């Protein structure tokens, strides 16, 4: 149980285009989903917290107009990187928690490369 | 603000025990976690401990918590080459729905 998937696992795009990353909880309802970004050989930095049906809460320094987060259902959250630039290249990982637990389960991550 | 510190590297021989240490600063941390990340992969939850516990054992894994010193450790018994990975310590404060705060990760290298 407690499986979280992400799609795509890898994406290469041209500078200026937008990329959407999906995060799904496969066998539980995720009331809260988190989006993290991991730089090479670095820890995970929280980008935003999203609760189903409400607007995401962004961490300081994260541009909400650039990183659009939608959590329209209890099993799906999406992160859209708009007008991507090479500095947005990174490993993006989502996590999800259910309604009766504080434990977070992580997706396998999406590696984004912007050329 | 909250901070989680870990040593960056640990090298052990196959069959030995590995001990990965972590310190945190947030005294309101209620949940403390250990995650494993293999190359190019996401995070796998290994184990967690509540702040009212001193120790938790799960097969080859033993977690020790010294709440007074805000020190957490993960011991892996009979370390195998498949245990080579990055291990992240993470804390969560006692408030529903808050995110995890991660350490920078300890790279465990197991040689045969």
mmCIF file of N, CA, C and O in Angstrom, chain A residues 43-105:
data_model
loop_
_atom_site.group_PDB
_atom_site.id
_atom_site.type_symbol
_atom_site.label_atom_id
_atom_site.label_comp_id
_atom_site.label_asym_id
_atom_site.label_seq_id
_atom_site.Cartn_x
_atom_site.Cartn_y
_atom_site.Cartn_z
ATOM 1 N N UNK A 43 20.200 18.205 -0.619
ATOM 2 C CA UNK A 43 18.996 17.696 0.030
ATOM 3 C C UNK A 43 17.741 18.145 -0.722
ATOM 4 O O UNK A 43 17.819 18.826 -1.733
ATOM 5 N N UNK A 44 16.612 17.742 -0.199
ATOM 6 C CA UNK A 44 15.347 18.125 -0.817
ATOM 7 C C UNK A 44 14.884 19.445 -0.229
ATOM 8 O O UNK A 44 14.875 19.627 0.990
ATOM 9 N N UNK A 45 14.471 20.337 -1.106
ATOM 10 C CA UNK A 45 13.953 21.620 -0.662
ATOM 11 C C UNK A 45 12.468 21.667 -0.967
ATOM 12 O O UNK A 45 12.052 21.431 -2.095
ATOM 13 N N UNK A 46 11.677 21.963 0.027
ATOM 14 C CA UNK A 46 10.238 22.049 -0.160
ATOM 15 C C UNK A 46 9.914 23.250 -1.034
ATOM 16 O O UNK A 46 10.386 24.358 -0.779
ATOM 17 N N UNK A 47 9.106 23.012 -2.060
ATOM 18 C CA UNK A 47 8.663 24.106 -2.916
ATOM 19 C C UNK A 47 7.292 24.610 -2.480
ATOM 20 O O UNK A 47 7.076 25.805 -2.360
ATOM 21 N N UNK A 48 6.373 23.670 -2.279
ATOM 22 C CA UNK A 48 5.005 24.084 -1.959
ATOM 23 C C UNK A 48 4.248 22.933 -1.333
ATOM 24 O O UNK A 48 4.594 21.759 -1.499
ATOM 25 N N UNK A 49 3.217 23.291 -0.608
ATOM 26 C CA UNK A 49 2.303 22.342 0.016
ATOM 27 C C UNK A 49 0.933 22.548 -0.604
ATOM 28 O O UNK A 49 0.468 23.697 -0.693
ATOM 29 N N UNK A 50 0.301 21.480 -1.029
ATOM 30 C CA UNK A 50 -1.021 21.654 -1.615
ATOM 31 C C UNK A 50 -2.028 20.748 -0.951
ATOM 32 O O UNK A 50 -1.797 19.549 -0.773
ATOM 33 N N UNK A 51 -3.122 21.329 -0.545
ATOM 34 C CA UNK A 51 -4.244 20.596 0.019
ATOM 35 C C UNK A 51 -5.345 20.511 -1.030
ATOM 36 O O UNK A 51 -5.607 21.479 -1.752
ATOM 37 N N UNK A 52 -5.958 19.367 -1.090
ATOM 38 C CA UNK A 52 -6.972 19.137 -2.107
ATOM 39 C C UNK A 52 -8.053 20.200 -2.056
ATOM 40 O O UNK A 52 -8.589 20.499 -0.991
ATOM 41 N N UNK A 53 -8.321 20.767 -3.204
ATOM 42 C CA UNK A 53 -9.393 21.742 -3.326
ATOM 43 C C UNK A 53 -9.032 23.158 -2.935
ATOM 44 O O UNK A 53 -9.890 24.048 -3.007
ATOM 45 N N UNK A 54 -7.810 23.401 -2.525
ATOM 46 C CA UNK A 54 -7.439 24.770 -2.170
ATOM 47 C C UNK A 54 -6.124 25.154 -2.847
ATOM 48 O O UNK A 54 -5.431 24.312 -3.399
ATOM 49 N N UNK A 55 -5.820 26.433 -2.770
ATOM 50 C CA UNK A 55 -4.599 26.914 -3.418
ATOM 51 C C UNK A 55 -3.367 26.419 -2.681
ATOM 52 O O UNK A 55 -3.373 26.267 -1.459
ATOM 53 N N UNK A 56 -2.301 26.214 -3.448
ATOM 54 C CA UNK A 56 -1.059 25.737 -2.841
ATOM 55 C C UNK A 56 -0.406 26.841 -2.024
ATOM 56 O O UNK A 56 -0.555 28.027 -2.322
ATOM 57 N N UNK A 57 0.305 26.432 -1.008
ATOM 58 C CA UNK A 57 1.102 27.356 -0.193
ATOM 59 C C UNK A 57 2.550 27.213 -0.603
ATOM 60 O O UNK A 57 3.131 26.129 -0.466
ATOM 61 N N UNK A 58 3.124 28.293 -1.095
ATOM 62 C CA UNK A 58 4.481 28.244 -1.626
ATOM 63 C C UNK A 58 5.492 28.681 -0.569
ATOM 64 O O UNK A 58 5.222 29.564 0.241
ATOM 65 N N UNK A 59 6.656 28.057 -0.626
ATOM 66 C CA UNK A 59 7.738 28.447 0.273
ATOM 67 C C UNK A 59 8.361 29.751 -0.227
ATOM 68 O O UNK A 59 8.268 30.107 -1.406
ATOM 69 N N UNK A 60 8.996 30.419 0.703
ATOM 70 C CA UNK A 60 9.626 31.691 0.356
ATOM 71 C C UNK A 60 10.663 31.477 -0.743
ATOM 72 O O UNK A 60 11.458 30.530 -0.677
ATOM 73 N N UNK A 61 10.635 32.335 -1.737
ATOM 74 C CA UNK A 61 11.595 32.244 -2.832
ATOM 75 C C UNK A 61 11.125 31.412 -4.005
ATOM 76 O O UNK A 61 11.804 31.376 -5.030
ATOM 77 N N UNK A 62 9.998 30.732 -3.873
ATOM 78 C CA UNK A 62 9.465 29.934 -4.983
ATOM 79 C C UNK A 62 8.402 30.749 -5.710
ATOM 80 O O UNK A 62 7.434 31.198 -5.094
ATOM 81 N N UNK A 63 8.606 30.950 -7.007
ATOM 82 C CA UNK A 63 7.678 31.794 -7.781
ATOM 83 C C UNK A 63 6.418 31.001 -8.118
ATOM 84 O O UNK A 63 6.459 30.034 -8.883
ATOM 85 N N UNK A 64 5.310 31.440 -7.575
ATOM 86 C CA UNK A 64 4.069 30.694 -7.799
ATOM 87 C C UNK A 64 3.568 30.811 -9.225
ATOM 88 O O UNK A 64 2.852 29.935 -9.705
ATOM 89 N N UNK A 65 3.942 31.881 -9.920
ATOM 90 C CA UNK A 65 3.505 32.014 -11.310
ATOM 91 C C UNK A 65 4.358 31.171 -12.241
ATOM 92 O O UNK A 65 3.962 30.920 -13.384
ATOM 93 N N UNK A 66 5.508 30.765 -11.760
ATOM 94 C CA UNK A 66 6.377 29.934 -12.583
ATOM 95 C C UNK A 66 6.115 28.454 -12.324
ATOM 96 O O UNK A 66 6.163 27.635 -13.223
ATOM 97 N N UNK A 67 5.866 28.130 -11.092
ATOM 98 C CA UNK A 67 5.612 26.736 -10.702
ATOM 99 C C UNK A 67 4.147 26.630 -10.280
ATOM 100 O O UNK A 67 3.801 26.843 -9.122
ATOM 101 N N UNK A 68 3.315 26.281 -11.259
ATOM 102 C CA UNK A 68 1.876 26.228 -11.014
ATOM 103 C C UNK A 68 1.504 24.855 -10.449
ATOM 104 O O UNK A 68 1.824 23.835 -11.034
ATOM 105 N N UNK A 69 0.820 24.870 -9.328
ATOM 106 C CA UNK A 69 0.439 23.613 -8.686
ATOM 107 C C UNK A 69 -1.073 23.537 -8.604
ATOM 108 O O UNK A 69 -1.733 24.474 -8.160
ATOM 109 N N UNK A 70 -1.573 22.389 -9.019
ATOM 110 C CA UNK A 70 -3.011 22.144 -8.980
ATOM 111 C C UNK A 70 -3.254 20.828 -8.266
ATOM 112 O O UNK A 70 -2.593 19.829 -8.532
ATOM 113 N N UNK A 71 -4.201 20.826 -7.335
ATOM 114 C CA UNK A 71 -4.519 19.603 -6.575
ATOM 115 C C UNK A 71 -6.029 19.449 -6.615
ATOM 116 O O UNK A 71 -6.724 19.649 -5.623
ATOM 117 N N UNK A 72 -6.506 19.086 -7.802
ATOM 118 C CA UNK A 72 -7.949 19.107 -8.044
ATOM 119 C C UNK A 72 -8.685 17.901 -7.485
ATOM 120 O O UNK A 72 -9.896 17.946 -7.309
ATOM 121 N N UNK A 73 -7.962 16.818 -7.232
ATOM 122 C CA UNK A 73 -8.636 15.643 -6.696
ATOM 123 C C UNK A 73 -7.804 15.047 -5.575
ATOM 124 O O UNK A 73 -6.658 15.448 -5.359
ATOM 125 N N UNK A 74 -8.383 14.092 -4.883
ATOM 126 C CA UNK A 74 -7.686 13.483 -3.741
ATOM 127 C C UNK A 74 -6.585 12.524 -4.167
ATOM 128 O O UNK A 74 -5.880 11.987 -3.315
ATOM 129 N N UNK A 75 -6.435 12.303 -5.465
ATOM 130 C CA UNK A 75 -5.399 11.378 -5.901
ATOM 131 C C UNK A 75 -4.435 11.983 -6.905
ATOM 132 O O UNK A 75 -3.527 11.316 -7.382
ATOM 133 N N UNK A 76 -4.620 13.246 -7.256
ATOM 134 C CA UNK A 76 -3.787 13.834 -8.294
ATOM 135 C C UNK A 76 -3.399 15.270 -7.975
ATOM 136 O O UNK A 76 -4.241 16.097 -7.647
ATOM 137 N N UNK A 77 -2.110 15.527 -8.091
ATOM 138 C CA UNK A 77 -1.609 16.896 -8.036
ATOM 139 C C UNK A 77 -0.678 17.082 -9.226
ATOM 140 O O UNK A 77 0.016 16.140 -9.618
ATOM 141 N N UNK A 78 -0.703 18.253 -9.808
ATOM 142 C CA UNK A 78 0.194 18.525 -10.934
ATOM 143 C C UNK A 78 1.051 19.747 -10.654
ATOM 144 O O UNK A 78 0.619 20.691 -9.998
ATOM 145 N N UNK A 79 2.279 19.672 -11.145
ATOM 146 C CA UNK A 79 3.207 20.798 -11.087
ATOM 147 C C UNK A 79 3.538 21.173 -12.515
ATOM 148 O O UNK A 79 4.011 20.325 -13.282
ATOM 149 N N UNK A 80 3.263 22.398 -12.898
ATOM 150 C CA UNK A 80 3.598 22.877 -14.233
ATOM 151 C C UNK A 80 4.709 23.907 -14.131
ATOM 152 O O UNK A 80 4.544 24.927 -13.447
ATOM 153 N N UNK A 81 5.810 23.599 -14.785
ATOM 154 C CA UNK A 81 6.921 24.556 -14.847
ATOM 155 C C UNK A 81 6.695 25.383 -16.102
ATOM 156 O O UNK A 81 6.787 24.864 -17.224
ATOM 157 N N UNK A 82 6.353 26.635 -15.934
ATOM 158 C CA UNK A 82 6.030 27.489 -17.082
ATOM 159 C C UNK A 82 7.272 28.198 -17.586
ATOM 160 O O UNK A 82 8.163 28.559 -16.804
ATOM 161 N N UNK A 83 7.338 28.369 -18.911
ATOM 162 C CA UNK A 83 8.470 29.045 -19.535
ATOM 163 C C UNK A 83 9.788 28.575 -18.917
ATOM 164 O O UNK A 83 10.547 29.345 -18.326
ATOM 165 N N UNK A 84 10.018 27.290 -19.054
ATOM 166 C CA UNK A 84 11.180 26.672 -18.404
ATOM 167 C C UNK A 84 12.491 27.223 -18.943
ATOM 168 O O UNK A 84 12.616 27.533 -20.133
ATOM 169 N N UNK A 85 13.450 27.332 -18.047
ATOM 170 C CA UNK A 85 14.797 27.777 -18.406
ATOM 171 C C UNK A 85 15.804 26.741 -17.898
ATOM 172 O O UNK A 85 15.478 25.932 -17.015
ATOM 173 N N UNK A 86 17.009 26.763 -18.441
ATOM 174 C CA UNK A 86 17.997 25.759 -18.014
ATOM 175 C C UNK A 86 18.195 25.690 -16.506
ATOM 176 O O UNK A 86 18.436 24.596 -15.966
ATOM 177 N N UNK A 87 18.057 26.794 -15.811
ATOM 178 C CA UNK A 87 18.250 26.755 -14.351
ATOM 179 C C UNK A 87 17.117 26.032 -13.623
ATOM 180 O O UNK A 87 17.216 25.756 -12.426
ATOM 181 N N UNK A 88 16.032 25.733 -14.359
ATOM 182 C CA UNK A 88 14.942 24.949 -13.763
ATOM 183 C C UNK A 88 15.233 23.449 -13.831
ATOM 184 O O UNK A 88 14.479 22.637 -13.252
ATOM 185 N N UNK A 89 16.293 23.084 -14.531
ATOM 186 C CA UNK A 89 16.665 21.671 -14.623
ATOM 187 C C UNK A 89 16.944 21.147 -13.225
ATOM 188 O O UNK A 89 17.736 21.732 -12.477
ATOM 189 N N UNK A 90 16.292 20.056 -12.891
ATOM 190 C CA UNK A 90 16.410 19.541 -11.524
ATOM 191 C C UNK A 90 15.663 18.220 -11.425
ATOM 192 O O UNK A 90 15.103 17.727 -12.398
ATOM 193 N N UNK A 91 15.660 17.681 -10.239
ATOM 194 C CA UNK A 91 14.900 16.469 -9.914
ATOM 195 C C UNK A 91 13.742 16.922 -9.032
ATOM 196 O O UNK A 91 13.957 17.461 -7.945
ATOM 197 N N UNK A 92 12.524 16.706 -9.514
ATOM 198 C CA UNK A 92 11.345 17.140 -8.781
ATOM 199 C C UNK A 92 10.656 15.906 -8.190
ATOM 200 O O UNK A 92 10.372 14.934 -8.905
ATOM 201 N N UNK A 93 10.415 15.951 -6.893
ATOM 202 C CA UNK A 93 9.811 14.812 -6.206
ATOM 203 C C UNK A 93 8.559 15.271 -5.480
ATOM 204 O O UNK A 93 8.567 16.308 -4.811
ATOM 205 N N UNK A 94 7.510 14.480 -5.609
ATOM 206 C CA UNK A 94 6.299 14.796 -4.858
ATOM 207 C C UNK A 94 6.142 13.780 -3.730
ATOM 208 O O UNK A 94 6.710 12.693 -3.757
ATOM 209 N N UNK A 95 5.400 14.178 -2.720
ATOM 210 C CA UNK A 95 5.033 13.237 -1.672
ATOM 211 C C UNK A 95 3.572 13.456 -1.329
ATOM 212 O O UNK A 95 3.006 14.514 -1.619
ATOM 213 N N UNK A 96 2.993 12.459 -0.717
ATOM 214 C CA UNK A 96 1.572 12.539 -0.386
ATOM 215 C C UNK A 96 1.332 11.946 0.990
ATOM 216 O O UNK A 96 1.996 10.998 1.400
ATOM 217 N N UNK A 97 0.397 12.539 1.683
ATOM 218 C CA UNK A 97 -0.027 11.981 2.968
ATOM 219 C C UNK A 97 -1.532 11.813 2.948
ATOM 220 O O UNK A 97 -2.253 12.572 2.311
ATOM 221 N N UNK A 98 -1.987 10.805 3.643
ATOM 222 C CA UNK A 98 -3.414 10.544 3.719
ATOM 223 C C UNK A 98 -4.060 11.326 4.841
ATOM 224 O O UNK A 98 -3.390 12.049 5.574
ATOM 225 N N UNK A 99 -5.350 11.165 5.026
ATOM 226 C CA UNK A 99 -6.089 11.976 6.005
ATOM 227 C C UNK A 99 -5.826 11.609 7.456
ATOM 228 O O UNK A 99 -6.057 12.414 8.340
ATOM 229 N N UNK A 100 -5.356 10.401 7.713
ATOM 230 C CA UNK A 100 -5.226 9.985 9.111
ATOM 231 C C UNK A 100 -3.795 9.676 9.517
ATOM 232 O O UNK A 100 -3.543 8.992 10.489
ATOM 233 N N UNK A 101 -2.864 10.185 8.756
ATOM 234 C CA UNK A 101 -1.468 9.912 9.071
ATOM 235 C C UNK A 101 -0.618 11.120 8.723
ATOM 236 O O UNK A 101 -0.979 11.907 7.850
ATOM 237 N N UNK A 102 0.494 11.254 9.415
ATOM 238 C CA UNK A 102 1.436 12.311 9.074
ATOM 239 C C UNK A 102 2.575 11.774 8.222
ATOM 240 O O UNK A 102 3.420 12.517 7.752
ATOM 241 N N UNK A 103 2.614 10.474 8.030
ATOM 242 C CA UNK A 103 3.691 9.891 7.231
ATOM 243 C C UNK A 103 3.494 10.249 5.766
ATOM 244 O O UNK A 103 2.398 10.146 5.229
ATOM 245 N N UNK A 104 4.596 10.652 5.140
ATOM 246 C CA UNK A 104 4.551 11.002 3.723
ATOM 247 C C UNK A 104 5.186 9.895 2.906
ATOM 248 O O UNK A 104 6.200 9.325 3.288
ATOM 249 N N UNK A 105 4.579 9.634 1.790
ATOM 250 C CA UNK A 105 5.108 8.649 0.854
ATOM 251 C C UNK A 105 5.505 9.384 -0.424
ATOM 252 O O UNK A 105 4.764 10.232 -0.924
#
